[in-house]
Amino acid sequence: VFFGLCFLIVVYNAALFLATRDPGFGFYALYTSFGALTSAIMEGFAFPLLWPHWPQWNNVSLVNVGPVAFILAAQFVKAYLRLDKANSYFRWRGLTAYQALTFAVWASQTFLDYSLFAFITAGLWQVFAVLVFAISIYSSLHRERPAYFLLLAWTAFLISSSVTTTRYMGITPESTFTHYAFFIGAGLEYTLLSVGLADRFNSMRKEREEAKAELLEDREIALENQKKLTHSYARFVPEEFLHLLHKDSVLDLQLGEAVERELTILFADIRSFTSISERMTPAENFQFLNGFLASIGPMVRENHGFIDKYIGDSIMALFPRRPEDALDTAIAFRRMLRKYNNRRRASGEQSIDIGIGINTGPVMLGTIGEQQRIDNTAIGDGVNLASRLESLTKLYGITCVISEHTFLRLEDPDQYHLRLIDRVRAKGKTESVSVIELFDGDDERLFEEKEVSRAILEKAIQNYLDGDFSMAQHRFQRIRDQFAEDPLATFYLQRLASMATPESADGMAEWDGVFNMDTK
């Protein structure tokens, strides 16, 4: 029964070692094997069953197998209690020193008398018994759970060994219990240590599961923090900007990276903000701007665009999909502004107006700055022209203009209310561009006037571009007389009047109908 139990324990723990690679199971399987072999030698079972033809080996087998069992047992205790230099220096050092001493004695057996060697080996066993007992008590006092099983197992084994020894010495009477005391104690030891190993394995598995759960929780927290961080970054670097640069994260951005794309650019600026801000404190200024811009941002995003930057009281928005998105955003701006101004007037505050310029063209998107401070931006003639178109709205007294580049890329221009108002040449440029007003979003009366007068206005503009100033003046005058709210007729009458002066008449022979913008 004892050796069958040992066989099962060896096979079971060897299998667990192969499955888990836990050295505790491996050393326990080896320790149990050599312990059972030592028991078989001591009880006289080994010679007839294992090596009946080697009597010489049988005579020295105990003093050769015993020290190996001691060394393996010490190694098992270190693995079982998880002793190492870091967390249990003295216990680990004591067992290691014992292993080294036992190996030295075992290796020197050829130089020692057999009886002396056997006596020393017996002494090593006594030292080991006391050492392991002391370590198990110390570890148990420090509430190391595996040590409880080791203390119980080792106590049972020591008691059984003492009974067996005293029986041999004639102190303890012969009985069934005393005759089999060694086997009972050793069986209890191996069984309790197996239970202790299983308990330690479950504890380690529970610790791993808890550590895994903590790791998953930490990962979830880290992921949540990363989401918050990404969301925070997105407030400074739009996600759409990263996609245009083929980047997954703002962390992937490098200084100087750039890509060329055709986009529609929208500039919007609050008119006369300086005069409005003079009547407000700095805190009120920021509150006013943030309140106004809070309404604009969602409209840009709803129309598949994103705000590239805020420039004081101005915004620059980019629309990578199609130019209609920018026009729809401008119309939404204007309708929102009418409601916004109604609330301001109702509370006795001054109403505000905006100017909007829209252009479509190739744009360079990228990062600029230096290693310690980089910023995302869009640069190019397309951006400059959109900005200058916005500034022209002040000159014409209107709200929103688009360039011919945007007009030509509209899939269905007839869905919008547009009218040609000028041809301009930006400062430093040789090519001119047509300027077209988008008057969707005007209040109803002004919208109707512009819609009714659109045909005659286009004829007047064409007369002006052809150099037929007399007919142009006549038609602009008719528009002003009939539609007093439209500021464009008044603008052209003033321009024609200024062109009639001698100073402005120079160069009229080379007239091309293009207005040169002298400022940016």
Short mmCIF file of C-alpha atoms in Angstrom, two decimals:
data_model
loop_
_atom_site.label_atom_id
_atom_site.label_comp_id
_atom_site.label_asym_id
_atom_site.label_seq_id
_atom_site.Cartn_x
_atom_site.Cartn_y
_atom_site.Cartn_z
CA VAL A 1 0.00 0.00 0.00
CA PHE A 2 2.82 2.42 0.92
CA PHE A 3 4.80 1.87 -2.25
CA GLY A 4 1.63 1.99 -4.35
CA LEU A 5 0.81 5.33 -2.73
CA CYS A 6 4.31 6.56 -3.48
CA PHE A 7 3.96 5.44 -7.10
CA LEU A 8 0.68 7.32 -7.51
CA ILE A 9 2.14 10.45 -5.89
CA VAL A 10 5.19 10.34 -8.17
CA VAL A 11 3.10 9.89 -11.33
CA TYR A 12 0.57 12.53 -10.27
CA ASN A 13 3.16 15.18 -9.43
CA ALA A 14 5.26 14.39 -12.49
CA ALA A 15 2.17 14.95 -14.62
CA LEU A 16 1.44 18.23 -12.83
CA PHE A 17 5.03 19.32 -13.37
CA LEU A 18 4.79 18.62 -17.11
CA ALA A 19 1.47 20.50 -17.24
CA THR A 20 2.41 23.52 -15.12
CA ARG A 21 6.23 23.61 -15.23
CA ASP A 22 6.06 24.39 -11.51
CA PRO A 23 9.40 23.15 -10.05
CA GLY A 24 7.68 22.29 -6.76
CA PHE A 25 5.85 19.38 -8.40
CA GLY A 26 9.00 18.17 -10.16
CA PHE A 27 11.20 18.18 -7.07
CA TYR A 28 8.44 16.55 -5.03
CA ALA A 29 8.16 13.73 -7.55
CA LEU A 30 11.94 13.18 -7.39
CA TYR A 31 12.03 13.48 -3.60
CA THR A 32 9.19 10.97 -3.24
CA SER A 33 10.93 8.58 -5.64
CA PHE A 34 14.22 8.62 -3.77
CA GLY A 35 12.44 8.63 -0.39
CA ALA A 36 10.49 5.51 -1.36
CA LEU A 37 13.68 3.93 -2.67
CA THR A 38 15.47 4.70 0.61
CA SER A 39 12.56 3.12 2.52
CA ALA A 40 12.71 0.04 0.31
CA ILE A 41 16.44 -0.32 0.97
CA MET A 42 16.02 0.15 4.73
CA GLU A 43 13.23 -2.47 4.90
CA GLY A 44 15.10 -4.96 2.73
CA PHE A 45 12.71 -4.85 -0.25
CA ALA A 46 15.14 -3.33 -2.75
CA PHE A 47 17.66 -6.18 -2.95
CA PRO A 48 15.31 -9.05 -3.91
CA LEU A 49 13.06 -6.88 -6.10
CA LEU A 50 15.35 -4.34 -7.77
CA TRP A 51 18.95 -5.62 -7.84
CA PRO A 52 19.08 -9.27 -6.69
CA HIS A 53 22.28 -9.88 -8.69
CA TRP A 54 24.18 -6.88 -7.26
CA PRO A 55 24.88 -7.64 -3.62
CA GLN A 56 27.91 -5.33 -3.60
CA TRP A 57 25.73 -2.39 -4.63
CA ASN A 58 23.09 -3.35 -2.11
CA ASN A 59 25.65 -3.06 0.67
CA VAL A 60 26.37 0.59 -0.20
CA SER A 61 23.04 1.57 -1.74
CA LEU A 62 21.62 3.19 1.40
CA VAL A 63 24.54 5.58 1.93
CA ASN A 64 24.42 6.50 -1.78
CA VAL A 65 20.68 6.91 -2.24
CA GLY A 66 20.06 8.56 1.15
CA PRO A 67 22.19 11.72 0.57
CA VAL A 68 20.55 12.21 -2.86
CA ALA A 69 17.15 11.99 -1.16
CA PHE A 70 18.31 14.60 1.40
CA ILE A 71 19.48 16.99 -1.34
CA LEU A 72 16.24 16.58 -3.30
CA ALA A 73 14.17 17.01 -0.15
CA ALA A 74 15.97 20.28 0.65
CA GLN A 75 15.42 21.48 -2.91
CA PHE A 76 11.75 20.56 -2.66
CA VAL A 77 11.37 22.57 0.57
CA LYS A 78 12.90 25.62 -1.15
CA ALA A 79 10.57 25.28 -4.12
CA TYR A 80 7.52 24.44 -1.98
CA LEU A 81 7.96 27.45 0.32
CA ARG A 82 9.21 29.59 -2.61
CA LEU A 83 12.40 30.52 -0.79
CA ASP A 84 15.03 32.61 -2.52
CA LYS A 85 17.76 35.10 -1.73
CA ALA A 86 15.42 38.05 -2.06
CA ASN A 87 12.60 37.18 0.34
CA SER A 88 14.07 34.54 2.64
CA TYR A 89 17.82 34.86 2.61
CA PHE A 90 18.67 32.90 5.83
CA ARG A 91 16.28 29.98 5.23
CA TRP A 92 17.39 29.68 1.64
CA ARG A 93 21.05 29.96 2.66
CA GLY A 94 20.65 27.33 5.40
CA LEU A 95 19.14 24.78 3.03
CA THR A 96 21.67 25.55 0.31
CA ALA A 97 24.55 25.15 2.74
CA TYR A 98 23.12 21.82 3.88
CA GLN A 99 22.84 20.66 0.26
CA ALA A 100 26.46 21.63 -0.41
CA LEU A 101 27.66 19.84 2.73
CA THR A 102 25.68 16.69 1.92
CA PHE A 103 27.03 16.63 -1.65
CA ALA A 104 30.59 17.08 -0.36
CA VAL A 105 30.21 14.18 2.08
CA TRP A 106 28.60 11.99 -0.57
CA ALA A 107 31.39 12.76 -3.06
CA SER A 108 34.12 11.93 -0.49
CA GLN A 109 32.84 8.45 0.42
CA THR A 110 35.73 6.76 -1.38
CA PHE A 111 38.15 8.44 1.03
CA LEU A 112 36.24 7.52 4.18
CA ASP A 113 35.77 4.30 6.08
CA TYR A 114 32.32 2.87 5.38
CA SER A 115 31.25 2.85 9.03
CA LEU A 116 32.41 6.47 9.44
CA PHE A 117 30.65 7.45 6.24
CA ALA A 118 27.45 5.74 7.40
CA PHE A 119 27.70 7.52 10.74
CA ILE A 120 28.16 10.91 9.05
CA THR A 121 25.23 10.17 6.74
CA ALA A 122 23.02 9.40 9.72
CA GLY A 123 24.16 12.66 11.28
CA LEU A 124 23.26 14.54 8.09
CA TRP A 125 19.77 13.07 8.35
CA GLN A 126 19.43 14.32 11.93
CA VAL A 127 20.64 17.78 10.90
CA PHE A 128 18.18 17.83 8.01
CA ALA A 129 15.30 16.75 10.24
CA VAL A 130 15.99 19.58 12.72
CA LEU A 131 16.62 22.15 9.95
CA VAL A 132 13.36 21.45 8.10
CA PHE A 133 11.40 21.34 11.37
CA ALA A 134 12.82 24.73 12.39
CA ILE A 135 12.12 26.25 8.99
CA SER A 136 8.54 24.93 8.96
CA ILE A 137 7.89 26.39 12.44
CA TYR A 138 9.44 29.74 11.48
CA SER A 139 7.45 29.92 8.25
CA SER A 140 4.23 28.94 10.02
CA LEU A 141 4.72 31.67 12.63
CA HIS A 142 5.01 34.11 9.75
CA ARG A 143 1.66 32.86 8.43
CA GLU A 144 2.96 31.33 5.26
CA ARG A 145 0.10 29.02 4.32
CA PRO A 146 2.17 26.23 2.64
CA ALA A 147 4.27 25.93 5.80
CA TYR A 148 1.26 24.65 7.79
CA PHE A 149 1.10 21.52 5.65
CA LEU A 150 4.88 21.11 5.77
CA LEU A 151 4.88 21.34 9.56
CA LEU A 152 2.10 18.77 9.90
CA ALA A 153 3.71 16.42 7.36
CA TRP A 154 7.18 16.70 8.84
CA THR A 155 5.88 16.29 12.42
CA ALA A 156 4.04 13.11 11.42
CA PHE A 157 7.17 11.76 9.75
CA LEU A 158 9.44 12.62 12.69
CA ILE A 159 7.05 10.95 15.14
CA SER A 160 6.84 7.80 13.05
CA SER A 161 10.63 7.74 12.61
CA SER A 162 11.09 8.10 16.37
CA VAL A 163 8.68 5.23 17.00
CA THR A 164 10.53 3.05 14.52
CA THR A 165 13.93 3.94 16.00
CA THR A 166 12.79 3.25 19.56
CA ARG A 167 11.30 -0.07 18.39
CA TYR A 168 14.68 -1.10 16.99
CA MET A 169 16.29 -0.08 20.28
CA GLY A 170 13.76 -2.12 22.27
CA ILE A 171 12.29 0.89 24.00
CA THR A 172 8.93 0.77 22.22
CA PRO A 173 7.12 -2.58 22.35
CA GLU A 174 6.52 -4.53 19.17
CA SER A 175 3.02 -4.10 17.75
CA THR A 176 1.27 -3.71 14.41
CA PHE A 177 1.38 0.07 14.75
CA THR A 178 5.02 0.26 15.79
CA HIS A 179 5.97 -2.29 13.13
CA TYR A 180 4.40 -0.16 10.38
CA ALA A 181 4.92 3.24 12.05
CA PHE A 182 7.53 4.33 9.52
CA PHE A 183 5.29 3.53 6.56
CA ILE A 184 2.31 5.20 8.23
CA GLY A 185 4.31 8.37 9.00
CA ALA A 186 5.96 8.51 5.58
CA GLY A 187 2.60 7.92 3.90
CA LEU A 188 1.06 10.73 5.95
CA GLU A 189 4.00 12.98 5.08
CA TYR A 190 3.72 12.35 1.35
CA THR A 191 -0.07 12.70 1.43
CA LEU A 192 -0.04 15.93 3.44
CA LEU A 193 2.65 17.41 1.23
CA SER A 194 0.60 16.46 -1.83
CA VAL A 195 -2.39 18.23 -0.31
CA GLY A 196 -0.16 21.18 0.54
CA LEU A 197 1.13 21.31 -3.02
CA ALA A 198 -2.41 21.21 -4.36
CA ASP A 199 -3.41 23.97 -1.95
CA ARG A 200 -0.37 26.01 -2.92
CA PHE A 201 -1.18 25.46 -6.59
CA ASN A 202 -4.76 26.65 -6.03
CA SER A 203 -3.48 29.63 -4.08
CA MET A 204 -1.04 30.50 -6.86
CA ARG A 205 -3.77 30.06 -9.45
CA LYS A 206 -6.03 32.33 -7.41
CA GLU A 207 -3.21 34.86 -7.11
CA ARG A 208 -2.66 34.67 -10.87
CA GLU A 209 -6.36 35.13 -11.50
CA GLU A 210 -6.47 38.07 -9.12
CA ALA A 211 -3.34 39.50 -10.72
CA LYS A 212 -4.89 38.92 -14.14
CA ALA A 213 -8.10 40.59 -12.99
CA GLU A 214 -6.08 43.50 -11.61
CA LEU A 215 -4.13 43.64 -14.85
CA LEU A 216 -7.36 43.64 -16.87
CA GLU A 217 -8.74 46.32 -14.58
CA ASP A 218 -5.53 48.31 -14.95
CA ARG A 219 -5.73 47.84 -18.71
CA GLU A 220 -9.35 48.97 -18.72
CA ILE A 221 -8.40 51.98 -16.62
CA ALA A 222 -5.43 52.64 -18.90
CA LEU A 223 -7.68 52.23 -21.94
CA GLU A 224 -10.23 54.58 -20.44
CA ASN A 225 -7.48 57.07 -19.62
CA GLN A 226 -6.16 56.65 -23.14
CA LYS A 227 -9.64 57.34 -24.51
CA LYS A 228 -9.87 60.44 -22.34
CA LEU A 229 -6.38 61.47 -23.43
CA THR A 230 -7.24 60.84 -27.08
CA HIS A 231 -10.45 62.81 -26.64
CA SER A 232 -8.47 65.62 -25.03
CA TYR A 233 -5.93 65.55 -27.86
CA ALA A 234 -8.78 65.61 -30.37
CA ARG A 235 -9.86 68.94 -28.93
CA PHE A 236 -6.48 70.34 -30.00
CA VAL A 237 -5.71 68.20 -33.04
CA PRO A 238 -8.89 67.19 -34.91
CA GLU A 239 -9.26 63.49 -35.62
CA GLU A 240 -10.12 64.30 -39.24
CA PHE A 241 -6.78 66.09 -39.58
CA LEU A 242 -4.99 62.94 -38.40
CA HIS A 243 -6.92 60.83 -40.92
CA LEU A 244 -5.91 63.16 -43.73
CA LEU A 245 -2.28 62.65 -42.69
CA HIS A 246 -2.91 58.88 -42.45
CA LYS A 247 -2.19 58.84 -38.71
CA ASP A 248 -4.00 56.85 -36.04
CA SER A 249 -2.96 58.96 -33.08
CA VAL A 250 -1.58 62.39 -32.33
CA LEU A 251 1.40 60.55 -30.85
CA ASP A 252 2.30 59.46 -34.38
CA LEU A 253 2.66 63.04 -35.60
CA GLN A 254 6.16 64.17 -36.47
CA LEU A 255 7.39 67.66 -37.21
CA GLY A 256 7.40 68.46 -40.91
CA GLU A 257 4.99 65.74 -42.06
CA ALA A 258 2.72 67.01 -44.84
CA VAL A 259 0.27 65.85 -47.48
CA GLU A 260 -1.44 67.68 -50.35
CA ARG A 261 -5.21 67.42 -50.62
CA GLU A 262 -7.96 69.29 -52.41
CA LEU A 263 -10.23 70.76 -49.76
CA THR A 264 -12.82 73.44 -49.36
CA ILE A 265 -11.73 76.12 -46.91
CA LEU A 266 -14.14 78.31 -44.99
CA PHE A 267 -13.12 81.45 -43.12
CA ALA A 268 -15.65 83.12 -40.82
CA ASP A 269 -15.03 86.31 -38.87
CA ILE A 270 -17.13 88.31 -36.41
CA ARG A 271 -17.62 91.83 -37.75
CA SER A 272 -16.61 94.83 -35.63
CA PHE A 273 -15.58 92.62 -32.74
CA THR A 274 -13.14 95.23 -31.48
CA SER A 275 -15.88 97.79 -30.89
CA ILE A 276 -18.06 95.12 -29.24
CA SER A 277 -15.26 93.87 -27.00
CA GLU A 278 -14.41 97.37 -25.76
CA ARG A 279 -17.64 97.36 -23.79
CA MET A 280 -16.84 94.05 -22.08
CA THR A 281 -14.37 92.88 -19.47
CA PRO A 282 -11.75 90.28 -20.48
CA ALA A 283 -13.81 87.53 -18.79
CA GLU A 284 -16.95 88.67 -20.60
CA ASN A 285 -15.04 88.71 -23.88
CA PHE A 286 -14.03 85.08 -23.49
CA GLN A 287 -17.50 84.13 -22.34
CA PHE A 288 -19.02 85.85 -25.38
CA LEU A 289 -16.59 84.22 -27.84
CA ASN A 290 -16.91 80.73 -26.33
CA GLY A 291 -20.69 80.99 -26.27
CA PHE A 292 -20.78 82.01 -29.93
CA LEU A 293 -18.21 79.47 -31.10
CA ALA A 294 -19.97 76.70 -29.17
CA SER A 295 -22.83 77.01 -31.67
CA ILE A 296 -20.56 77.02 -34.70
CA GLY A 297 -18.49 73.89 -33.96
CA PRO A 298 -21.37 71.38 -34.11
CA MET A 299 -22.59 72.81 -37.43
CA VAL A 300 -19.17 72.28 -38.98
CA ARG A 301 -19.02 68.67 -37.75
CA GLU A 302 -22.61 67.92 -38.85
CA ASN A 303 -21.57 68.91 -42.37
CA HIS A 304 -18.52 66.61 -42.40
CA GLY A 305 -15.96 69.33 -41.73
CA PHE A 306 -13.67 70.23 -38.89
CA ILE A 307 -12.33 73.44 -37.42
CA ASP A 308 -8.63 73.64 -38.13
CA LYS A 309 -7.97 76.63 -35.90
CA TYR A 310 -9.45 79.56 -34.02
CA ILE A 311 -7.85 82.90 -34.85
CA GLY A 312 -9.12 85.32 -32.25
CA ASP A 313 -12.70 86.00 -33.27
CA SER A 314 -12.27 84.07 -36.54
CA ILE A 315 -12.38 80.41 -37.46
CA MET A 316 -10.85 78.40 -40.27
CA ALA A 317 -12.75 75.22 -41.14
CA LEU A 318 -11.82 72.52 -43.65
CA PHE A 319 -14.20 70.31 -45.62
CA PRO A 320 -12.46 67.32 -47.24
CA ARG A 321 -15.54 65.64 -48.70
CA ARG A 322 -17.26 68.09 -51.09
CA PRO A 323 -17.73 71.88 -51.38
CA GLU A 324 -21.48 71.63 -50.75
CA ASP A 325 -20.64 70.83 -47.11
CA ALA A 326 -19.00 74.24 -46.70
CA LEU A 327 -21.94 76.07 -48.32
CA ASP A 328 -24.43 74.22 -46.14
CA THR A 329 -22.38 75.17 -43.09
CA ALA A 330 -22.34 78.84 -44.11
CA ILE A 331 -26.12 78.83 -44.54
CA ALA A 332 -26.54 77.16 -41.14
CA PHE A 333 -24.26 79.83 -39.63
CA ARG A 334 -26.43 82.60 -40.99
CA ARG A 335 -29.70 81.09 -39.83
CA MET A 336 -28.27 80.46 -36.39
CA LEU A 337 -26.99 84.04 -36.28
CA ARG A 338 -30.44 85.45 -36.94
CA LYS A 339 -31.85 83.59 -33.92
CA TYR A 340 -28.79 84.52 -31.87
CA ASN A 341 -29.24 88.21 -32.67
CA ASN A 342 -32.93 88.07 -31.82
CA ARG A 343 -31.98 86.95 -28.32
CA ARG A 344 -29.28 89.64 -28.03
CA ARG A 345 -31.65 92.40 -29.13
CA ALA A 346 -34.30 91.13 -26.73
CA SER A 347 -31.82 91.50 -23.87
CA GLY A 348 -30.74 94.96 -25.02
CA GLU A 349 -27.41 93.87 -26.50
CA GLN A 350 -25.93 94.84 -29.83
CA SER A 351 -26.52 92.38 -32.67
CA ILE A 352 -23.51 90.97 -34.50
CA ASP A 353 -22.73 89.94 -38.05
CA ILE A 354 -20.16 87.70 -39.65
CA GLY A 355 -18.26 87.55 -42.90
CA ILE A 356 -17.71 84.22 -44.64
CA GLY A 357 -15.28 83.38 -47.43
CA ILE A 358 -15.19 79.97 -49.13
CA ASN A 359 -12.67 78.60 -51.62
CA THR A 360 -11.82 75.16 -52.99
CA GLY A 361 -8.39 74.11 -54.10
CA PRO A 362 -5.20 72.19 -53.35
CA VAL A 363 -3.95 72.64 -49.79
CA MET A 364 -0.85 71.44 -47.95
CA LEU A 365 -1.75 69.86 -44.61
CA GLY A 366 1.00 69.22 -42.11
CA THR A 367 2.84 70.13 -38.94
CA ILE A 368 4.97 73.19 -38.40
CA GLY A 369 6.98 74.61 -35.49
CA GLU A 370 9.97 73.13 -33.69
CA GLN A 371 10.68 70.02 -31.64
CA GLN A 372 9.33 71.46 -28.38
CA ARG A 373 6.20 73.01 -29.92
CA ILE A 374 4.43 71.81 -33.05
CA ASP A 375 1.08 72.74 -34.48
CA ASN A 376 -1.13 71.43 -37.25
CA THR A 377 -1.95 73.79 -40.07
CA ALA A 378 -3.13 74.11 -43.66
CA ILE A 379 -1.23 76.37 -46.03
CA GLY A 380 -1.36 77.28 -49.68
CA ASP A 381 -2.93 79.70 -52.15
CA GLY A 382 -6.31 78.08 -51.60
CA VAL A 383 -6.21 79.03 -47.93
CA ASN A 384 -5.00 82.56 -48.64
CA LEU A 385 -7.73 83.16 -51.18
CA ALA A 386 -10.46 81.96 -48.78
CA SER A 387 -9.16 84.39 -46.17
CA ARG A 388 -9.11 87.29 -48.63
CA LEU A 389 -12.59 86.47 -49.88
CA GLU A 390 -13.83 86.75 -46.32
CA SER A 391 -12.25 90.20 -46.00
CA LEU A 392 -14.01 91.26 -49.24
CA THR A 393 -17.42 90.75 -47.65
CA LYS A 394 -16.81 93.91 -45.63
CA LEU A 395 -16.08 95.82 -48.83
CA TYR A 396 -19.26 94.69 -50.56
CA GLY A 397 -21.43 94.91 -47.46
CA ILE A 398 -22.57 91.31 -47.79
CA THR A 399 -22.12 88.22 -45.65
CA CYS A 400 -20.91 85.23 -47.68
CA VAL A 401 -18.92 84.83 -50.89
CA ILE A 402 -17.46 81.84 -52.69
CA SER A 403 -14.83 81.62 -55.39
CA GLU A 404 -15.37 80.39 -58.92
CA HIS A 405 -13.21 77.36 -57.97
CA THR A 406 -15.85 76.32 -55.46
CA PHE A 407 -18.71 77.16 -57.84
CA LEU A 408 -17.29 74.99 -60.62
CA ARG A 409 -17.04 71.99 -58.27
CA LEU A 410 -20.68 72.11 -57.16
CA GLU A 411 -22.63 69.14 -58.45
CA ASP A 412 -25.87 71.15 -58.66
CA PRO A 413 -25.31 74.93 -58.33
CA ASP A 414 -29.02 75.56 -58.89
CA GLN A 415 -29.83 74.26 -55.41
CA TYR A 416 -28.23 77.42 -54.01
CA HIS A 417 -29.02 81.09 -54.56
CA LEU A 418 -25.89 82.61 -56.09
CA ARG A 419 -25.02 85.75 -57.99
CA LEU A 420 -21.78 86.95 -59.58
CA ILE A 421 -20.59 90.16 -57.95
CA ASP A 422 -17.00 90.81 -59.09
CA ARG A 423 -13.71 89.61 -60.51
CA VAL A 424 -10.71 90.20 -58.32
CA ARG A 425 -6.97 89.70 -58.37
CA ALA A 426 -5.28 89.04 -55.05
CA LYS A 427 -2.22 91.05 -54.13
CA GLY A 428 0.88 89.51 -55.66
CA LYS A 429 -1.09 87.32 -58.09
CA THR A 430 -1.50 87.56 -61.86
CA GLU A 431 -4.61 85.43 -62.27
CA SER A 432 -8.03 86.77 -61.42
CA VAL A 433 -10.95 84.93 -59.89
CA SER A 434 -14.69 85.46 -60.00
CA VAL A 435 -16.39 86.28 -56.70
CA ILE A 436 -19.90 84.90 -56.20
CA GLU A 437 -22.30 85.75 -53.41
CA LEU A 438 -24.21 83.03 -51.59
CA PHE A 439 -27.28 84.79 -50.24
CA ASP A 440 -29.17 81.82 -48.81
CA GLY A 441 -29.74 82.67 -45.19
CA ASP A 442 -30.45 86.40 -45.67
CA ASP A 443 -33.58 87.68 -43.96
CA GLU A 444 -36.69 87.23 -46.07
CA ARG A 445 -37.02 90.82 -47.37
CA LEU A 446 -33.38 91.13 -48.45
CA PHE A 447 -33.42 87.63 -49.91
CA GLU A 448 -36.44 88.46 -52.09
CA GLU A 449 -34.86 91.70 -53.30
CA LYS A 450 -31.67 89.90 -54.32
CA GLU A 451 -33.61 87.13 -56.01
CA VAL A 452 -35.74 89.60 -58.02
CA SER A 453 -32.82 91.85 -58.94
CA ARG A 454 -30.40 89.03 -59.77
CA ALA A 455 -30.96 89.16 -63.53
CA ILE A 456 -30.50 92.94 -63.89
CA LEU A 457 -27.54 92.86 -61.46
CA GLU A 458 -25.77 90.24 -63.56
CA LYS A 459 -26.29 92.44 -66.66
CA ALA A 460 -24.95 95.45 -64.79
CA ILE A 461 -21.90 93.46 -63.65
CA GLN A 462 -21.32 92.27 -67.20
CA ASN A 463 -21.55 95.89 -68.50
CA TYR A 464 -19.00 96.86 -65.86
CA LEU A 465 -16.63 94.01 -66.78
CA ASP A 466 -16.96 94.89 -70.49
CA GLY A 467 -16.08 98.52 -69.78
CA ASP A 468 -19.57 99.84 -70.60
CA PHE A 469 -19.61 102.02 -67.51
CA SER A 470 -22.51 104.21 -68.63
CA MET A 471 -24.92 101.31 -68.99
CA ALA A 472 -23.53 99.70 -65.83
CA GLN A 473 -24.15 102.92 -63.90
CA HIS A 474 -27.66 103.16 -65.27
CA ARG A 475 -28.55 99.65 -64.23
CA PHE A 476 -26.91 99.92 -60.80
CA GLN A 477 -28.90 103.11 -60.23
CA ARG A 478 -32.14 101.31 -61.13
CA ILE A 479 -31.30 98.56 -58.66
CA ARG A 480 -30.60 101.02 -55.86
CA ASP A 481 -33.76 102.99 -56.55
CA GLN A 482 -35.90 99.87 -56.59
CA PHE A 483 -34.09 97.73 -54.01
CA ALA A 484 -32.64 100.07 -51.44
CA GLU A 485 -31.66 97.29 -49.02
CA ASP A 486 -29.17 95.70 -51.44
CA PRO A 487 -25.78 97.29 -50.63
CA LEU A 488 -24.04 96.01 -53.77
CA ALA A 489 -25.59 98.57 -56.11
CA THR A 490 -24.44 101.41 -53.85
CA PHE A 491 -20.95 99.89 -53.73
CA TYR A 492 -20.64 99.81 -57.53
CA LEU A 493 -22.02 103.31 -57.97
CA GLN A 494 -19.33 104.53 -55.58
CA ARG A 495 -16.66 102.56 -57.42
CA LEU A 496 -17.77 103.94 -60.78
CA ALA A 497 -17.76 107.47 -59.36
CA SER A 498 -14.19 107.02 -58.11
CA MET A 499 -13.11 105.64 -61.49
CA ALA A 500 -14.34 108.82 -63.19
CA THR A 501 -11.67 110.91 -61.42
CA PRO A 502 -8.53 111.83 -63.42
CA GLU A 503 -6.35 109.88 -60.99
CA SER A 504 -8.32 106.70 -61.60
CA ALA A 505 -8.63 107.17 -65.35
CA ASP A 506 -4.97 106.31 -65.93
CA GLY A 507 -4.65 102.85 -67.35
CA MET A 508 -8.28 102.55 -68.42
CA ALA A 509 -7.10 101.70 -71.92
CA GLU A 510 -5.94 98.39 -70.48
CA TRP A 511 -9.18 97.76 -68.61
CA ASP A 512 -9.86 94.07 -67.93
CA GLY A 513 -12.67 94.47 -65.42
CA VAL A 514 -10.60 92.96 -62.60
CA PHE A 515 -10.46 94.59 -59.18
CA ASN A 516 -6.97 94.47 -57.72
CA MET A 517 -6.87 93.79 -53.99
CA ASP A 518 -4.14 96.04 -52.58
CA THR A 519 -4.31 94.51 -49.11
CA LYS A 520 -4.27 90.98 -47.78
#
